[in-house]
Short mmCIF file of N, CA and C in Angstrom, two decimals:
data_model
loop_
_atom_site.label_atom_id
_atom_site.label_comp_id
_atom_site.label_asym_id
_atom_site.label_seq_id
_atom_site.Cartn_x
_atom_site.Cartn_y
_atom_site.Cartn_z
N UNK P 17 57.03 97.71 92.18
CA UNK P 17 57.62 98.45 91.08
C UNK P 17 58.99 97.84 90.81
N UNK P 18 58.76 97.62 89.46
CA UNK P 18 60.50 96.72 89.07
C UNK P 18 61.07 98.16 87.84
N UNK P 19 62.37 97.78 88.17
CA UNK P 19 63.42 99.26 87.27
C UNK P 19 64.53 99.36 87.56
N UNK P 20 65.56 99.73 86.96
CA UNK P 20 66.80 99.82 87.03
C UNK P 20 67.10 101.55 87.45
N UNK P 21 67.86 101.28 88.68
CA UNK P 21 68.61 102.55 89.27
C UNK P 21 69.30 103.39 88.12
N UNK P 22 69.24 104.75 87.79
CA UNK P 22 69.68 105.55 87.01
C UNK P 22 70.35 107.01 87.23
N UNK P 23 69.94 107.11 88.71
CA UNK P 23 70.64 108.17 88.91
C UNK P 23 70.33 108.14 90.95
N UNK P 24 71.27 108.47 91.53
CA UNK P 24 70.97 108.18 92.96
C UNK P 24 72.05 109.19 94.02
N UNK P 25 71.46 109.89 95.08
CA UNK P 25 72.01 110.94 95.77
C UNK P 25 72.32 110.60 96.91
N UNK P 26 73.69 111.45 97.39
CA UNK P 26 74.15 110.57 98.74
C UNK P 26 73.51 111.20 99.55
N UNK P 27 73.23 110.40 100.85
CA UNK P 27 72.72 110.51 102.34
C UNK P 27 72.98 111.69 102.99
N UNK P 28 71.94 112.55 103.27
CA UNK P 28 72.15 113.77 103.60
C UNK P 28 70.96 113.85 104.95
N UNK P 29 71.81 114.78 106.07
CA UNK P 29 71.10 114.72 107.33
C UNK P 29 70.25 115.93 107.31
N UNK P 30 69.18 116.57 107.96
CA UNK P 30 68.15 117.63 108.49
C UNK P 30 68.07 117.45 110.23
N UNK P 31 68.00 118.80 110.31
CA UNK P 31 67.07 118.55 112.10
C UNK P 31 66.14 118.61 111.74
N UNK P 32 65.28 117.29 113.06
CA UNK P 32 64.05 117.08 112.95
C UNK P 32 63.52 118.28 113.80
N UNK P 33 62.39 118.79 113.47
CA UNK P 33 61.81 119.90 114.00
C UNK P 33 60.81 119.00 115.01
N UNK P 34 60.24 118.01 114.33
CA UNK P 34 59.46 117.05 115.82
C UNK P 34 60.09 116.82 116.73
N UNK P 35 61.51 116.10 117.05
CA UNK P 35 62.05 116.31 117.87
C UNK P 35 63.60 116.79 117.82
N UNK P 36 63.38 118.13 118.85
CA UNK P 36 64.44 119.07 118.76
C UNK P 36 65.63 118.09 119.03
N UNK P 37 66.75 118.71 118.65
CA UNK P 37 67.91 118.18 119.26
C UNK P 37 68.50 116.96 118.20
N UNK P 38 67.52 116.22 117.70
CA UNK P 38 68.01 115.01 116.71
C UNK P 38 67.89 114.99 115.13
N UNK P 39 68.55 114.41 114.33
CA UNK P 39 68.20 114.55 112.98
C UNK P 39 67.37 113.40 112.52
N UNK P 40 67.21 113.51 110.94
CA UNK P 40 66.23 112.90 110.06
C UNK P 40 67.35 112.49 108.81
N UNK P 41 67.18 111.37 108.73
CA UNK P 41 68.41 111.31 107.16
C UNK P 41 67.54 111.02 105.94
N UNK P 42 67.86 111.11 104.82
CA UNK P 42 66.83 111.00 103.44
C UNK P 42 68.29 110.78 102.49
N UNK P 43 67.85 110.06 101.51
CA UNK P 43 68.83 109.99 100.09
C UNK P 43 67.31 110.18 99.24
N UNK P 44 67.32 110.11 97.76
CA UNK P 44 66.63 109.95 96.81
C UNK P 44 67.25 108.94 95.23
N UNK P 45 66.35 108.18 94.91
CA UNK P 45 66.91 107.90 93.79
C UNK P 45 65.60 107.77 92.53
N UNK P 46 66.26 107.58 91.16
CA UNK P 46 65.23 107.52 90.19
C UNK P 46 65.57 106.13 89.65
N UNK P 47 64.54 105.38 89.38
CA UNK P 47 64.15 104.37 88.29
C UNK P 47 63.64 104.60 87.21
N UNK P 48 64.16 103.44 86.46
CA UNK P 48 63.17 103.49 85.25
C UNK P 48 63.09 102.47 84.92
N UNK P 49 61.90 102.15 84.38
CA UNK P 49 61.01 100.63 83.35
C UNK P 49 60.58 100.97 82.36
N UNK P 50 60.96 102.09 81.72
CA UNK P 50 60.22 102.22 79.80
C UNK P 50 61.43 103.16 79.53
N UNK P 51 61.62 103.21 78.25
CA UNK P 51 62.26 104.01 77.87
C UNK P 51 61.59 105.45 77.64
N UNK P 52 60.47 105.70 77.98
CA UNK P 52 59.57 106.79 78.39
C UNK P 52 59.41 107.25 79.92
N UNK P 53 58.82 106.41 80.96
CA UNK P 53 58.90 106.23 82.12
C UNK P 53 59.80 105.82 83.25
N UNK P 54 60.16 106.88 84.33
CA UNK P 54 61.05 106.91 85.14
C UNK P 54 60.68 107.56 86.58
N UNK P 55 61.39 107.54 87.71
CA UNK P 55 60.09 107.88 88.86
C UNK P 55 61.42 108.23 90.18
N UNK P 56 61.03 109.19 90.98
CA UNK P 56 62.29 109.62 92.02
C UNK P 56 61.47 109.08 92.95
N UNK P 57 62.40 108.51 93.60
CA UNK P 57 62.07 107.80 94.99
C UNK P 57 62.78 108.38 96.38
N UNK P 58 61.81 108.66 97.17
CA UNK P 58 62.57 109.68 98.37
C UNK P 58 62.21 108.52 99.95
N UNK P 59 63.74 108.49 100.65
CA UNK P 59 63.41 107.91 101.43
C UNK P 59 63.99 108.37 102.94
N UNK P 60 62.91 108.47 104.06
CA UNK P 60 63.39 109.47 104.80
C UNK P 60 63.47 108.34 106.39
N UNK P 61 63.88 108.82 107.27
CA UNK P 61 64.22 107.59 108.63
C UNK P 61 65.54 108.28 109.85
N UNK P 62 65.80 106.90 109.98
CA UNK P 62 66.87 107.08 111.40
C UNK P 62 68.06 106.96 110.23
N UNK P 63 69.16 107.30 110.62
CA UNK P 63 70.25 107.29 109.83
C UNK P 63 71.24 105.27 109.80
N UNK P 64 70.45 104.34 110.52
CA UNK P 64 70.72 103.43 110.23
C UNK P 64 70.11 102.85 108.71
N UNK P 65 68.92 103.01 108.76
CA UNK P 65 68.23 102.69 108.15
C UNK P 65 68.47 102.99 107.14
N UNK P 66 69.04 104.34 106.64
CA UNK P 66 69.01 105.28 105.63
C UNK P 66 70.32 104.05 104.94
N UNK P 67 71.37 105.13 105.98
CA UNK P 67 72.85 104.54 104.89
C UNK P 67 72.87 102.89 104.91
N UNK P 68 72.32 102.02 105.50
CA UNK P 68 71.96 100.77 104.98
C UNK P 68 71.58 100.35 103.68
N UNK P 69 70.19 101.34 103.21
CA UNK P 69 69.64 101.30 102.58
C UNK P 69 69.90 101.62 100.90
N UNK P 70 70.80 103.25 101.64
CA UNK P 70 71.74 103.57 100.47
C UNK P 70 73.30 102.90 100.03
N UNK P 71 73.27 102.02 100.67
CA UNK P 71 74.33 101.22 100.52
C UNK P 71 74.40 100.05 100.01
N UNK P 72 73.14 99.51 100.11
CA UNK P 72 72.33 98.16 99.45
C UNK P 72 72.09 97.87 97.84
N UNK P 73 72.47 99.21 97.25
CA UNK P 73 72.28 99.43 95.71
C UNK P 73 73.05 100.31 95.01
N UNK P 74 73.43 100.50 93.71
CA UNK P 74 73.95 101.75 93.43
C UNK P 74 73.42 101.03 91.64
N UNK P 75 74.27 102.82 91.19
CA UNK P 75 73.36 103.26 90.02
C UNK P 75 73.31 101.86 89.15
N UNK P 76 72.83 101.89 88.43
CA UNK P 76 72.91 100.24 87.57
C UNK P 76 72.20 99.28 87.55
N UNK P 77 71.95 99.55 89.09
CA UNK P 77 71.33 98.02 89.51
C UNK P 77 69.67 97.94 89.52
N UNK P 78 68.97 96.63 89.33
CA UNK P 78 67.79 96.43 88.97
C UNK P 78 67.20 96.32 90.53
N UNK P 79 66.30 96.86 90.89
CA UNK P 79 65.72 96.95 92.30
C UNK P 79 63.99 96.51 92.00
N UNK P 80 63.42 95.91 92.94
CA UNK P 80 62.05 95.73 93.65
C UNK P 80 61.24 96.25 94.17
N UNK P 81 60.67 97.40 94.41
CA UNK P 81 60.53 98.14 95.36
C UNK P 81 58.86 97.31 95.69
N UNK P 82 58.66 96.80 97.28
CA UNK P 82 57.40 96.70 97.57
C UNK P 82 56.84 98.01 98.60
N UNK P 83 55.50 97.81 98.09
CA UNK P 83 54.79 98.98 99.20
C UNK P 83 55.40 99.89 99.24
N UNK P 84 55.62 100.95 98.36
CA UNK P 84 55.74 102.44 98.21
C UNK P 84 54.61 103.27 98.95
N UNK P 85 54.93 104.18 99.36
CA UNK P 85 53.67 105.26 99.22
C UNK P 85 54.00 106.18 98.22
N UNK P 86 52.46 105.59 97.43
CA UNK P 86 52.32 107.19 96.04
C UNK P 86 51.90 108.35 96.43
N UNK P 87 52.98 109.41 96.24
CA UNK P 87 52.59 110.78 96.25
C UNK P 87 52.86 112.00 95.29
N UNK P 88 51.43 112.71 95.02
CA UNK P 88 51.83 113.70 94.29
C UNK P 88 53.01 114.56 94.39
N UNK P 89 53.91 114.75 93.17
CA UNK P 89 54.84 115.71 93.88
C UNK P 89 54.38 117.06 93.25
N UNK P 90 55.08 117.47 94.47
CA UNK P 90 54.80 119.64 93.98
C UNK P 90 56.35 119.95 93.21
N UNK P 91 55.54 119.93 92.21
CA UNK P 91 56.18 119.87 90.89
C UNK P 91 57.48 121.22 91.10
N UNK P 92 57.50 122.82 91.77
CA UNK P 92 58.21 123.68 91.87
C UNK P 92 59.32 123.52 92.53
N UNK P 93 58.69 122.85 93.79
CA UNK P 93 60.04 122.29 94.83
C UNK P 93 60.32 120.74 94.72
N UNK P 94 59.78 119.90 94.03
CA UNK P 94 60.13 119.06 94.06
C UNK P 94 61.81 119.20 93.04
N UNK P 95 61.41 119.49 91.55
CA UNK P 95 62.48 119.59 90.78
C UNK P 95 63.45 120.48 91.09
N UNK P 96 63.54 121.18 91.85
CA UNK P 96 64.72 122.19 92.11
C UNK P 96 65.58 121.04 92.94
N UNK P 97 65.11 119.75 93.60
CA UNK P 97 66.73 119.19 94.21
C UNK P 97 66.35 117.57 93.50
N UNK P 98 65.24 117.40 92.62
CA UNK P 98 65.75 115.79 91.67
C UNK P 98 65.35 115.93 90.59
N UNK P 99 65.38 114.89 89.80
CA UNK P 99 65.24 115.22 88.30
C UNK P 99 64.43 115.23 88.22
N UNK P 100 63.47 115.72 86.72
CA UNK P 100 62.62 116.27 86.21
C UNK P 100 62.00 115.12 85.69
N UNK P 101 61.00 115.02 86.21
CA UNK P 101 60.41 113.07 85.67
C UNK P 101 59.22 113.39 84.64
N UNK P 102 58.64 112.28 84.16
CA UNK P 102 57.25 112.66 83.07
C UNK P 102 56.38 112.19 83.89
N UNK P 103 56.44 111.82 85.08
CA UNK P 103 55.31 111.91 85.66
C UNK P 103 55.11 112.50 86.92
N UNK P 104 53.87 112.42 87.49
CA UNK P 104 53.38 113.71 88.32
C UNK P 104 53.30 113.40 89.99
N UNK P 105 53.89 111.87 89.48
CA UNK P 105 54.21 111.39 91.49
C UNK P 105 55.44 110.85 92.12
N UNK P 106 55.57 110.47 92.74
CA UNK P 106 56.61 110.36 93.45
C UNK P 106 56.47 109.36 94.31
N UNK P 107 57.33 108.20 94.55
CA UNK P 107 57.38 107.53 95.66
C UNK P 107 58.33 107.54 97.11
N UNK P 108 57.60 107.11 97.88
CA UNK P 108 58.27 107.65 99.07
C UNK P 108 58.43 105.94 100.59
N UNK P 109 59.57 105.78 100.59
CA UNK P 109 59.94 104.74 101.08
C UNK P 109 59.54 104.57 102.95
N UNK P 110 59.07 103.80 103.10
CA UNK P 110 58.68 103.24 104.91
C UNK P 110 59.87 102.77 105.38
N UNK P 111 60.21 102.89 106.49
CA UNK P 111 60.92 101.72 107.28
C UNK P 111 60.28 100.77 107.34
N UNK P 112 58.83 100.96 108.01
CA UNK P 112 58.32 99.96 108.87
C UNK P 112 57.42 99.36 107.71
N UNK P 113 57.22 99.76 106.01
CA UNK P 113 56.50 99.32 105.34
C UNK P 113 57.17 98.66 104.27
N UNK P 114 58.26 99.60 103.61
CA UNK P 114 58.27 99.20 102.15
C UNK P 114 59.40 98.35 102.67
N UNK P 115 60.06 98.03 101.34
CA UNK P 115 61.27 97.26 100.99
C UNK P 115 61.93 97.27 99.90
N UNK P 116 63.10 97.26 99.52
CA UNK P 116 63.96 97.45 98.46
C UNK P 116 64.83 96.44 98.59
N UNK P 117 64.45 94.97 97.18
CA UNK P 117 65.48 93.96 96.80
C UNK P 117 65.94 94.18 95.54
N UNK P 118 67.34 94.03 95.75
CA UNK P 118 68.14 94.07 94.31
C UNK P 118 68.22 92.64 93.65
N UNK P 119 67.96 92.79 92.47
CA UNK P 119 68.56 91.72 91.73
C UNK P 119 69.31 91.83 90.42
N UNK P 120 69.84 90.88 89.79
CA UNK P 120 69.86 91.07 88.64
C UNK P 120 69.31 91.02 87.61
N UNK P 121 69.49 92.04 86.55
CA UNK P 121 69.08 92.78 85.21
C UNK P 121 68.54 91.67 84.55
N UNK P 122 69.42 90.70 84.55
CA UNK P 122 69.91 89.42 83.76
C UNK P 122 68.88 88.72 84.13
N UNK P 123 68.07 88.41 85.51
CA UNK P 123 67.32 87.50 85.89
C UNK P 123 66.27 88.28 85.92
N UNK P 124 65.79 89.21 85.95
CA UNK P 124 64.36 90.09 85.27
C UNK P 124 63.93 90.67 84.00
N UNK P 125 64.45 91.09 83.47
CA UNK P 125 64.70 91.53 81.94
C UNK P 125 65.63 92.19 81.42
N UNK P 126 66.61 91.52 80.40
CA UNK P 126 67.26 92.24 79.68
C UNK P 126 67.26 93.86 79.49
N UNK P 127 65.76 93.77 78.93
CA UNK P 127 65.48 95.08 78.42
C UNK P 127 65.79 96.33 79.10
N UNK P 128 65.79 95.97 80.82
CA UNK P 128 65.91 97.06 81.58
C UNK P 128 67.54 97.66 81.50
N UNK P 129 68.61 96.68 81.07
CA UNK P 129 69.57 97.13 81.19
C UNK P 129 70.18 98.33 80.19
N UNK P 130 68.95 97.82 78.77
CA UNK P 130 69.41 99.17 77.64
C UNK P 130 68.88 100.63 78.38
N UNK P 131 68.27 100.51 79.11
CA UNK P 131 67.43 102.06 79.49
C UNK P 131 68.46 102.34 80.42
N UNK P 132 69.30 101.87 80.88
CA UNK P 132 70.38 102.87 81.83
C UNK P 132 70.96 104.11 80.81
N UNK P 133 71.08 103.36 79.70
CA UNK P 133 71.98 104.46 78.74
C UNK P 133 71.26 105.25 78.08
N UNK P 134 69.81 105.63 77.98
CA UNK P 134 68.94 106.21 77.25
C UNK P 134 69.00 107.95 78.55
N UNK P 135 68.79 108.61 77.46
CA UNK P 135 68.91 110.20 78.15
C UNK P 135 67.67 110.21 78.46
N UNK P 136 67.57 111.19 79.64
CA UNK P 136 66.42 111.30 80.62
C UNK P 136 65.29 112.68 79.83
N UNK P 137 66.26 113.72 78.87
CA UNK P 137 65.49 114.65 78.57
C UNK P 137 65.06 114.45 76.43
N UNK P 138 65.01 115.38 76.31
CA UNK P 138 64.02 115.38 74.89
C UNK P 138 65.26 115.49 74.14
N UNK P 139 65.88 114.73 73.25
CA UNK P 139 66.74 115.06 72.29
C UNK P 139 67.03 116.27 71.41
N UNK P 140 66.17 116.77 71.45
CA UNK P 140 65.44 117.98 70.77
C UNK P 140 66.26 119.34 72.04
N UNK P 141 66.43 119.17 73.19
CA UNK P 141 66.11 119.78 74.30
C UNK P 141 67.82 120.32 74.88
N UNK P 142 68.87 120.25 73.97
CA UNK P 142 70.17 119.82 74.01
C UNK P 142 71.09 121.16 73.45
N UNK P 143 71.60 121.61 74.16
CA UNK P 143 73.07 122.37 73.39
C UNK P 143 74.18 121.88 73.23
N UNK P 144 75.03 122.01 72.16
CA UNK P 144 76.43 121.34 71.95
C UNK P 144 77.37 122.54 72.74
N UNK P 145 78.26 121.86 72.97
CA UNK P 145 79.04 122.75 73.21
C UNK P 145 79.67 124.06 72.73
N UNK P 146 79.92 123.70 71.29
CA UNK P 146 80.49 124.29 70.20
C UNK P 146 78.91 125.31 69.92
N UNK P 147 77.71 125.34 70.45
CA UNK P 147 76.66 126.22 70.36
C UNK P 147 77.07 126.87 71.66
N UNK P 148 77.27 126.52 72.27
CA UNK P 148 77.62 127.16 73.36
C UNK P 148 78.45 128.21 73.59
N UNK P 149 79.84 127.70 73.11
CA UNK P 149 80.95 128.80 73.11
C UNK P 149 80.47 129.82 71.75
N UNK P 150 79.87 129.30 70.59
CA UNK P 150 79.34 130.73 69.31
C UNK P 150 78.62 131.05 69.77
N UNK P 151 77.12 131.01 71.08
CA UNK P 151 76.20 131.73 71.17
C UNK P 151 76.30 132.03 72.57
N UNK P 152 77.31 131.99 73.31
CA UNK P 152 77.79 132.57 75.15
C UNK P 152 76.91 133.48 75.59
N UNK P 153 77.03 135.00 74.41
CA UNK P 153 76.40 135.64 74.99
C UNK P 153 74.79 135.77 75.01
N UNK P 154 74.35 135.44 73.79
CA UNK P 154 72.76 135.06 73.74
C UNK P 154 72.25 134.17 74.97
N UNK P 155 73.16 133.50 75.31
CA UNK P 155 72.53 132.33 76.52
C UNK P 155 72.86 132.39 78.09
N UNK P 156 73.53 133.78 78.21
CA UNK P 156 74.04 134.49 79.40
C UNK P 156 72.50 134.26 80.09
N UNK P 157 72.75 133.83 81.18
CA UNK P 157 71.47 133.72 82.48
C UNK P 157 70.16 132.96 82.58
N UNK P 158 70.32 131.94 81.60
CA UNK P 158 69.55 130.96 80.80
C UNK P 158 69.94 129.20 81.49
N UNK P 159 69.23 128.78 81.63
CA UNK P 159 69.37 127.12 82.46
C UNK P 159 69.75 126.48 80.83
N UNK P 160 70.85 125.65 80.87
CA UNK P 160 70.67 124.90 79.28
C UNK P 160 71.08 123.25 79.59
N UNK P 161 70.53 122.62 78.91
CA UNK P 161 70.41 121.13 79.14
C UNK P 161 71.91 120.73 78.18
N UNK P 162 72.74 120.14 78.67
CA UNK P 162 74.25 119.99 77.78
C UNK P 162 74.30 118.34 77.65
N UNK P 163 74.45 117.96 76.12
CA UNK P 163 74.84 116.06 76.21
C UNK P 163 75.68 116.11 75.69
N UNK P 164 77.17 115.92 76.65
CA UNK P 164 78.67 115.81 76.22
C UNK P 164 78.98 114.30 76.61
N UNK P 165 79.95 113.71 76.61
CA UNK P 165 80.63 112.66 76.89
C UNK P 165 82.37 112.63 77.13
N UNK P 166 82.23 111.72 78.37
CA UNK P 166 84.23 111.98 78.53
C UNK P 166 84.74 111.25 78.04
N UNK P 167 85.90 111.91 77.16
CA UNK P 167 86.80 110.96 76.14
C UNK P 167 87.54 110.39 77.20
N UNK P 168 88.31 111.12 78.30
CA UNK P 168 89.14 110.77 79.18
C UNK P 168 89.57 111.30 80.75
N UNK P 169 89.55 111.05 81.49
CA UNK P 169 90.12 111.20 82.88
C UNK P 169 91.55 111.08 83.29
N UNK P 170 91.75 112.26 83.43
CA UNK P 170 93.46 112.23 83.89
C UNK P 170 93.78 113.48 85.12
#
């Protein structure tokens, strides 16, 4: 699977319940290769492996991924901690199998580099702000999808 990194979560530890006493580390990230198609990638291990791994790439960058394992995701708990993808699986990273090489955009296709900037949800699917603050109270306790941009950081 070839795609450019678009959104990616830092390294976070669990106890392993297989074996008591030690943890499990996982990050996740999403790709994309169409301006339709995009895919969360979950990768779970020893914590070398992990922050290596998550350290080897960041958002932007055009990645390789060999030997994934495809898995259905459960669509309820999956989206409550990554984004909301258009499709219905999920890949899930090996130590001992897959692999993740970065390269550049430039030396695989152009094209992948316009889809960093393309929005992940339905244009259609959007509140402005200025709807926001005139309709506050209509939208009291309601999830709303917001596309703002920062003029500036200070």
């Amino acid at each position: 699977v070839i795609g450019v990194v678009i959104g990616k979560t830092d390294v976070r530890s669990f106890p392993d319940r297989k074996n008591i006493g030690s943890e499990r580390y996982t990050f996740s990230f999403t790709i994309r290769d169409s301006p339709t198609y995009f895919i969360n990638v979950n990768s779970w291990g020893r914590e070398e492996y992990i922050r290596s791994l998550s350290e080897s790439f960041r958002v932007g960058d055009c990645v390789v991924i060999e030997n994934p394992l495809v898995q259905s995701k459960e669509v309820e708990r999956e989206e409550k901690f990554n984004p909301v993808t258009p499709s219905s699986y999920k890949l899930l990273l090996s130590e001992n199998h897959s692999i993740v090489k970065t390269s550049s955009c430039y030396e695989m296709d152009t094209k992948l580099l316009s889809l960093l900037h393309l929005p992940v949800k339905d244009p259609q699917d959007y509140y402005s702000l200025g709807d926001i603050v005139a309709n506050g109270q209509s939208l009291d306790g309601r999830i709303l999808n917001v596309l703002a941009a920062v003029m500036s950081v200070s």
